[in-house]
Short mmCIF file of C-alpha atoms in Angstrom, two decimals:
data_model
loop_
_atom_site.label_atom_id
_atom_site.label_comp_id
_atom_site.label_asym_id
_atom_site.label_seq_id
_atom_site.Cartn_x
_atom_site.Cartn_y
_atom_site.Cartn_z
CA MET A 478 0.19 -0.33 -0.64
CA ASN A 479 1.25 3.21 -0.73
CA LEU A 480 1.20 6.18 1.60
CA LEU A 481 -1.43 8.45 -0.21
CA ARG A 482 -3.53 5.26 -0.11
CA LYS A 483 -2.47 4.72 3.69
CA ILE A 484 -3.08 8.78 4.67
CA LEU A 485 -6.51 8.54 2.62
CA TYR A 486 -7.65 5.55 5.21
CA PRO A 487 -10.09 7.89 6.69
CA PHE A 488 -12.05 8.30 3.36
CA ALA A 489 -12.21 4.41 3.02
CA ILE A 490 -13.80 4.28 6.32
CA LEU A 491 -16.74 6.46 5.28
CA TYR A 492 -16.96 5.05 2.06
CA GLY A 493 -17.54 1.45 3.63
CA PHE A 494 -20.02 3.46 6.05
CA ILE A 495 -22.24 4.74 3.45
CA THR A 496 -21.81 2.04 0.67
CA SER A 497 -22.81 -0.24 3.55
CA ILE A 498 -25.95 1.84 4.65
CA ARG A 499 -27.11 1.46 1.69
CA ASN A 500 -26.93 -1.96 1.35
CA PHE A 501 -28.16 -2.52 4.18
CA LEU A 502 -31.22 -0.31 3.09
CA PHE A 503 -31.68 -2.47 0.36
CA ASP A 504 -31.49 -5.25 2.07
CA LYS A 505 -34.60 -4.60 4.67
CA GLY A 506 -36.41 -3.47 1.42
CA LEU A 507 -36.74 0.30 2.75
CA LEU A 508 -34.86 1.18 -0.51
CA LYS A 509 -36.68 -0.27 -3.58
CA SER A 510 -35.32 -3.42 -5.77
CA TYR A 511 -37.06 -4.43 -8.70
CA PHE A 512 -37.89 -7.49 -9.75
CA PHE A 513 -39.15 -9.35 -13.64
CA ASP A 514 -40.39 -12.42 -14.47
CA ILE A 515 -37.11 -13.41 -16.81
CA PRO A 516 -34.05 -15.27 -15.62
CA ILE A 517 -31.33 -12.86 -15.05
CA ILE A 518 -28.23 -13.73 -14.28
CA THR A 519 -25.21 -10.66 -12.94
CA VAL A 520 -21.73 -11.43 -13.72
CA GLY A 521 -19.61 -9.30 -10.79
CA ASN A 522 -17.27 -8.09 -8.49
CA LEU A 523 -16.27 -6.31 -5.53
CA SER A 524 -13.24 -4.30 -6.81
CA VAL A 525 -12.55 -2.12 -9.42
CA GLY A 526 -12.33 -3.60 -12.54
CA GLY A 527 -9.90 -6.80 -13.78
CA THR A 528 -11.84 -9.69 -12.27
CA GLY A 529 -12.28 -10.99 -16.44
CA LYS A 530 -16.15 -10.32 -16.61
CA THR A 531 -15.65 -10.07 -19.64
CA PRO A 532 -14.23 -14.14 -21.01
CA GLN A 533 -17.50 -15.31 -18.00
CA ILE A 534 -20.06 -13.40 -19.59
CA GLU A 535 -18.99 -14.90 -23.41
CA TYR A 536 -18.75 -18.15 -21.50
CA LEU A 537 -22.87 -17.81 -20.55
CA ILE A 538 -23.46 -16.59 -24.01
CA ARG A 539 -22.08 -19.75 -25.02
CA LEU A 540 -23.61 -21.83 -22.88
CA LEU A 541 -27.11 -20.28 -23.14
CA SER A 542 -27.95 -18.97 -26.83
CA PRO A 543 -28.04 -22.55 -28.49
CA LYS A 544 -31.11 -22.96 -26.32
CA TYR A 545 -32.36 -19.71 -25.32
CA LYS A 546 -32.93 -15.92 -26.57
CA VAL A 547 -30.31 -14.21 -24.67
CA ALA A 548 -29.33 -10.56 -24.23
CA THR A 549 -26.31 -8.95 -22.42
CA LEU A 550 -27.46 -5.19 -20.94
CA SER A 551 -24.14 -3.21 -19.59
CA ARG A 552 -23.75 0.29 -18.78
CA GLY A 553 -20.80 0.90 -21.80
CA TYR A 554 -18.01 2.27 -19.64
CA LYS A 555 -16.26 4.91 -21.00
CA ARG A 556 -18.57 5.47 -24.24
CA LYS A 557 -19.40 8.20 -26.23
CA SER A 558 -23.10 7.93 -26.31
CA GLU A 559 -26.01 8.50 -23.06
CA GLY A 560 -29.52 6.35 -22.28
CA PHE A 561 -30.61 3.10 -23.67
CA ILE A 562 -29.09 1.99 -27.22
CA LEU A 563 -29.58 -1.86 -28.84
CA ALA A 564 -26.61 -2.41 -30.94
CA ASP A 565 -27.00 -2.88 -34.45
CA SER A 566 -24.99 -2.51 -37.55
CA THR A 567 -24.42 1.33 -37.16
CA SER A 568 -23.01 0.58 -33.80
CA ASN A 569 -19.28 0.97 -32.80
CA ALA A 570 -17.33 0.58 -29.85
CA GLU A 571 -17.60 4.49 -29.40
CA ILE A 572 -21.68 4.24 -28.94
CA LEU A 573 -21.48 0.79 -27.27
CA GLY A 574 -18.35 0.63 -25.41
CA ASP A 575 -15.43 -1.57 -26.52
CA GLU A 576 -16.73 -4.86 -24.54
CA PRO A 577 -20.54 -4.36 -25.53
CA PHE A 578 -19.38 -3.71 -28.63
CA GLN A 579 -16.55 -6.86 -28.62
CA PHE A 580 -19.79 -9.14 -27.70
CA TYR A 581 -22.23 -7.83 -30.66
CA LYS A 582 -19.28 -8.87 -33.37
CA LYS A 583 -18.06 -12.07 -31.84
CA PHE A 584 -22.28 -13.33 -31.02
CA ASN A 585 -24.59 -12.81 -34.21
CA SER A 586 -27.54 -14.36 -32.59
CA ILE A 587 -28.03 -12.50 -29.43
CA GLN A 588 -29.11 -8.69 -28.71
CA VAL A 589 -26.38 -6.35 -27.23
CA ALA A 590 -27.59 -3.19 -25.04
CA VAL A 591 -26.28 -0.43 -22.97
CA ASP A 592 -27.75 1.64 -20.24
CA ALA A 593 -26.23 3.17 -17.02
CA ASN A 594 -29.80 2.93 -15.31
CA ARG A 595 -30.00 -1.48 -15.59
CA LYS A 596 -34.05 -1.19 -14.75
CA ASN A 597 -34.90 0.90 -17.38
CA GLY A 598 -32.07 -0.99 -20.29
CA ILE A 599 -34.41 -4.39 -19.04
CA GLU A 600 -37.89 -2.61 -19.65
CA GLN A 601 -36.61 -1.32 -22.91
CA LEU A 602 -35.71 -4.98 -23.75
CA LEU A 603 -38.82 -6.40 -22.40
CA SER A 604 -40.46 -3.85 -24.44
CA GLN A 605 -39.86 -5.09 -28.19
CA THR A 606 -41.39 -7.91 -29.72
CA ASN A 607 -38.10 -9.64 -29.89
CA LYS A 608 -37.78 -10.12 -26.43
CA PRO A 609 -35.02 -12.33 -25.01
CA GLU A 610 -35.47 -14.91 -22.95
CA VAL A 611 -32.47 -14.29 -21.03
CA ILE A 612 -30.35 -12.08 -20.12
CA LEU A 613 -26.79 -11.50 -18.85
CA LEU A 614 -26.47 -8.33 -16.51
CA ASP A 615 -22.61 -7.37 -16.63
CA ASP A 616 -20.56 -5.90 -13.51
CA ALA A 617 -23.65 -4.89 -11.80
CA PHE A 618 -23.17 -6.80 -8.62
CA GLN A 619 -23.18 -3.33 -6.81
CA HIS A 620 -26.95 -2.01 -9.40
CA ARG A 621 -29.10 -2.99 -5.93
CA LYS A 622 -32.05 -1.67 -8.13
CA VAL A 623 -32.44 -4.44 -9.94
CA LYS A 624 -32.98 -7.72 -8.02
CA ALA A 625 -31.37 -10.83 -10.66
CA GLY A 626 -33.03 -14.53 -9.88
CA PHE A 627 -28.98 -15.50 -9.82
CA TYR A 628 -25.37 -13.38 -9.04
CA ILE A 629 -21.55 -14.76 -9.99
CA LEU A 630 -19.22 -12.58 -7.98
CA LEU A 631 -15.96 -12.94 -9.62
CA THR A 632 -12.72 -12.60 -7.57
CA SER A 633 -8.86 -12.56 -8.73
CA TYR A 634 -6.36 -15.01 -7.73
CA GLY A 635 -3.71 -13.65 -6.37
CA ASP A 636 -6.01 -9.99 -5.45
CA LEU A 637 -9.25 -11.79 -3.49
CA TYR A 638 -11.51 -9.09 -1.95
CA SER A 639 -10.58 -11.07 1.52
CA ASP A 640 -7.21 -9.65 0.88
CA ASP A 641 -8.74 -6.00 -0.13
CA PHE A 642 -9.59 -3.22 1.32
CA MET A 643 -12.19 -0.23 0.71
CA LEU A 644 -11.70 2.53 -1.87
CA PRO A 645 -9.12 4.79 -1.88
CA THR A 646 -7.42 2.81 -0.06
CA GLY A 647 -7.76 -0.58 -1.21
CA ASN A 648 -9.84 -1.98 -4.63
CA LEU A 649 -13.43 -2.56 -3.29
CA ARG A 650 -16.25 -1.15 -4.10
CA GLU A 651 -18.05 -2.41 -1.52
CA SER A 652 -16.94 -4.22 1.80
CA ARG A 653 -16.51 -7.82 1.79
CA SER A 654 -19.54 -8.86 3.46
CA GLY A 655 -21.21 -8.33 0.11
CA ALA A 656 -19.69 -11.62 -1.41
CA LYS A 657 -23.12 -13.38 1.12
CA ARG A 658 -24.91 -11.92 -1.82
CA ALA A 659 -23.62 -14.00 -4.66
CA ASN A 660 -24.98 -17.75 -5.95
CA LEU A 661 -21.28 -18.54 -6.60
CA VAL A 662 -18.01 -16.63 -6.75
CA ILE A 663 -15.09 -17.55 -9.48
CA VAL A 664 -11.75 -17.09 -8.11
CA THR A 665 -10.46 -15.82 -12.07
CA LYS A 666 -7.45 -16.16 -13.26
CA CYS A 667 -5.87 -18.89 -11.70
CA PRO A 668 -2.50 -20.87 -12.90
CA ALA A 669 -3.84 -23.52 -14.80
CA ASN A 670 -2.07 -25.97 -12.04
CA LEU A 671 -3.08 -24.87 -9.40
CA SER A 672 -3.40 -27.51 -6.86
CA LEU A 673 -6.28 -28.46 -4.75
CA ASP A 674 -4.09 -28.03 -1.37
CA GLU A 675 -3.82 -24.33 -2.51
CA GLN A 676 -7.73 -24.37 -4.11
CA ASN A 677 -9.19 -25.54 -0.30
CA LYS A 678 -6.72 -22.47 0.89
CA ILE A 679 -8.54 -20.09 -1.14
CA LYS A 680 -11.85 -21.45 0.11
CA ALA A 681 -11.32 -21.06 3.89
CA LYS A 682 -10.01 -17.77 3.45
CA LEU A 683 -13.17 -16.30 1.47
CA LYS A 684 -14.99 -17.74 4.62
CA LEU A 685 -18.26 -18.44 1.82
CA ASN A 686 -21.69 -19.26 3.66
CA PRO A 687 -22.55 -23.12 3.13
CA ASN A 688 -25.26 -22.58 0.36
CA GLN A 689 -22.64 -20.48 -1.77
CA GLU A 690 -20.34 -22.60 -4.07
CA ILE A 691 -17.02 -21.70 -5.71
CA PHE A 692 -14.92 -22.71 -8.70
CA PHE A 693 -11.75 -21.83 -9.94
CA SER A 694 -10.52 -20.77 -13.76
CA PHE A 695 -7.84 -20.11 -15.74
CA ILE A 696 -7.46 -17.90 -19.08
CA ASP A 697 -7.14 -19.92 -22.32
CA TYR A 698 -5.67 -18.69 -24.88
CA ASP A 699 -6.34 -19.11 -28.49
CA ASP A 700 -4.30 -21.18 -30.68
CA SER A 701 -3.91 -18.53 -33.13
CA ILE A 702 -3.81 -14.96 -33.50
CA TYR A 703 -6.17 -12.64 -36.37
CA SER A 704 -6.92 -10.17 -37.91
CA GLU A 705 -9.71 -9.04 -39.94
CA ASN A 706 -9.17 -11.18 -42.74
CA LYS A 707 -6.28 -13.93 -41.71
CA SER A 708 -5.26 -15.79 -38.78
CA ILE A 709 -1.72 -16.96 -37.98
CA ALA A 710 -0.79 -19.82 -35.98
CA ILE A 711 1.17 -19.11 -31.68
CA SER A 712 4.16 -21.07 -32.75
CA GLU A 713 4.59 -19.48 -36.25
CA ILE A 714 4.86 -16.11 -34.57
CA TRP A 715 7.33 -16.64 -31.47
CA ASN A 716 10.55 -15.15 -34.41
CA ILE A 717 8.44 -12.46 -36.04
CA ASP A 718 9.14 -8.65 -35.28
CA LYS A 719 5.94 -7.75 -33.45
CA LEU A 720 5.04 -5.05 -31.36
CA LEU A 721 2.51 -6.23 -28.45
CA LEU A 722 -0.29 -2.83 -27.06
CA VAL A 723 -2.65 -3.29 -24.71
CA GLY A 724 -5.25 -1.31 -22.51
CA ILE A 725 -6.24 -3.51 -19.61
CA ALA A 726 -6.23 -3.04 -16.50
CA LYS A 727 -4.09 -6.09 -15.46
CA PRO A 728 -1.43 -6.65 -18.63
CA ARG A 729 0.90 -8.57 -17.69
CA PRO A 730 -0.20 -12.43 -18.09
CA PHE A 731 -0.80 -11.30 -22.00
CA PHE A 732 2.62 -9.90 -22.20
CA GLU A 733 4.09 -12.98 -20.61
CA HIS A 734 2.16 -15.31 -22.95
CA LEU A 735 3.39 -14.06 -25.90
CA LYS A 736 6.45 -12.44 -25.09
CA SER A 737 9.83 -13.43 -26.10
CA LYS A 738 13.23 -10.65 -24.78
CA THR A 739 12.89 -9.00 -27.63
CA GLU A 740 9.73 -7.84 -27.71
CA ASP A 741 8.42 -4.08 -27.76
CA CYS A 742 5.62 -3.18 -25.57
CA LEU A 743 3.36 -0.42 -25.26
CA THR A 744 0.65 -0.18 -22.42
CA PHE A 745 -2.07 1.74 -22.29
CA SER A 746 -5.21 3.10 -19.50
CA ASP A 747 -8.43 0.30 -19.08
CA HIS A 748 -10.78 0.86 -21.77
CA HIS A 749 -8.15 3.56 -23.17
CA HIS A 750 -10.06 6.07 -26.75
CA PHE A 751 -6.78 5.83 -29.00
CA SER A 752 -6.39 9.32 -30.27
CA GLU A 753 -4.57 10.25 -33.49
CA LYS A 754 -1.52 11.25 -31.58
CA ASP A 755 -1.54 7.07 -29.65
CA ILE A 756 -2.00 5.96 -33.10
CA LEU A 757 1.25 7.54 -34.72
CA GLU A 758 2.91 6.75 -31.91
CA ILE A 759 1.57 3.07 -32.24
CA GLU A 760 2.61 3.30 -35.78
CA LYS A 761 6.30 4.81 -35.49
CA LYS A 762 6.75 2.12 -33.03
CA ALA A 763 5.53 -1.10 -34.84
CA LYS A 764 7.16 0.14 -38.58
CA ASP A 765 6.72 -2.93 -40.49
CA LYS A 766 6.42 -5.05 -36.99
CA ILE A 767 2.32 -6.99 -36.80
CA ILE A 768 0.79 -5.73 -33.85
CA ILE A 769 -0.85 -7.94 -31.37
CA THR A 770 -3.15 -7.33 -28.87
CA THR A 771 -6.33 -8.29 -26.87
CA GLU A 772 -10.07 -8.81 -28.26
CA LYS A 773 -11.50 -5.69 -26.68
CA ASP A 774 -8.50 -3.66 -27.96
CA PHE A 775 -8.76 -4.87 -32.07
CA VAL A 776 -12.19 -3.63 -31.59
CA ARG A 777 -12.01 0.09 -31.32
CA LEU A 778 -7.94 0.01 -32.87
CA ASN A 779 -9.34 -1.66 -36.44
CA GLY A 780 -9.76 0.70 -38.56
CA SER A 781 -7.05 3.35 -37.56
CA LEU A 782 -4.68 0.61 -37.96
CA SER A 783 -3.36 -1.44 -41.19
CA ASN A 784 -5.22 -4.61 -41.38
CA ALA A 785 -2.26 -6.35 -42.42
CA GLN A 786 -0.39 -5.48 -39.20
CA LEU A 787 -3.10 -5.73 -36.60
CA TYR A 788 -3.97 -8.40 -34.49
CA TYR A 789 -5.13 -9.95 -31.66
CA LEU A 790 -5.16 -12.78 -29.33
CA PRO A 791 -9.15 -14.34 -28.02
CA ILE A 792 -9.05 -15.56 -24.86
CA ARG A 793 -12.07 -18.13 -23.44
CA SER A 794 -12.93 -18.53 -19.43
CA ALA A 795 -11.87 -22.16 -18.75
CA PHE A 796 -12.33 -24.18 -15.49
CA LEU A 797 -9.89 -26.16 -13.73
CA SER A 798 -12.52 -28.73 -12.48
CA GLY A 799 -16.42 -28.78 -12.29
CA SER A 800 -17.21 -27.64 -15.73
CA GLU A 801 -20.40 -29.72 -15.44
CA ASN A 802 -21.33 -28.32 -11.96
CA PHE A 803 -21.22 -24.79 -12.60
CA ASN A 804 -23.70 -25.82 -16.32
CA LYS A 805 -25.78 -26.87 -14.57
CA TYR A 806 -26.50 -24.07 -11.73
CA ILE A 807 -26.62 -22.22 -14.28
CA THR A 808 -28.88 -24.08 -17.00
CA ASN A 809 -31.05 -25.20 -14.38
CA TYR A 810 -31.87 -21.63 -12.58
CA VAL A 811 -32.67 -20.57 -16.30
CA GLY A 812 -34.69 -23.46 -17.35
CA ILE A 813 -36.49 -23.35 -14.11
CA SER A 814 -36.67 -19.11 -13.60
CA SER A 815 -37.83 -19.68 -17.03
CA ARG A 816 -41.35 -21.94 -16.04
CA ASN A 817 -42.10 -19.90 -13.76
CA GLY A 818 -41.90 -16.57 -15.27
#
């Protein structure tokens, strides 16, 4: 913890007190939560960013979209638009935000919407003729005005919420007790060889309730990188000159997966909007090299850099074990809720 964060400790206590009062009022029904007769799954975290929400939402899309009409609803972080927007052929990353636009480009069978007001966003989705049968709320764990039917809480391996503290001293948006609202917890970004003994130690640290389930996942990287119209196997790029470029919260695993001794790396802030100056800097740094970035950076950079140079590396969330049990929890909830609705 740096000195500034230590100095801000009293503000963290105050912030924690305010969020606890807010949660208490919602828990007691003194602040109103709205229910909807449709399966709604919330994916979120207690901390600020970097827990792997996007690959987890994509996992749920792949699981549910073959059987149900699925919609995702995000606030559209850093988008240059306001209010409710349903993605269509005129949409781009500036209108939707990078992650929702990624969903739209990647999954043509689902609806993708953005609205900072999740209640309004759900009402707008349900007012359509072709309304969804399941709604996935992206990064809405603290959005208490909507009462979802199922809550998935993410926490990163090596940065567990149990070891963190309230903003601005730490990175927690609310106190650790907020984890009690989760139906299940996923420890994300684990080493693929994480032992059962260490998994049990983490489970003990998180102090979950007996009715809460815990799963451990890791980032599974694709075997190839992709441009707008071409792919190259990872095994073929080790000896190619390349520039690694990211604008994500925690870039180190991405760099470690692709980096050899001679790689150039460029790092920007999470959800960074690339200016003309940034593009010129990237082009100068890249020269004749290929540029490899993340999928969500690609949707912001595509069209600004040469198609012959710009590639992205897709990732997926994968479970160390218990994926069948996880899938069963989700499909059982959606099936039962759909019948009840």
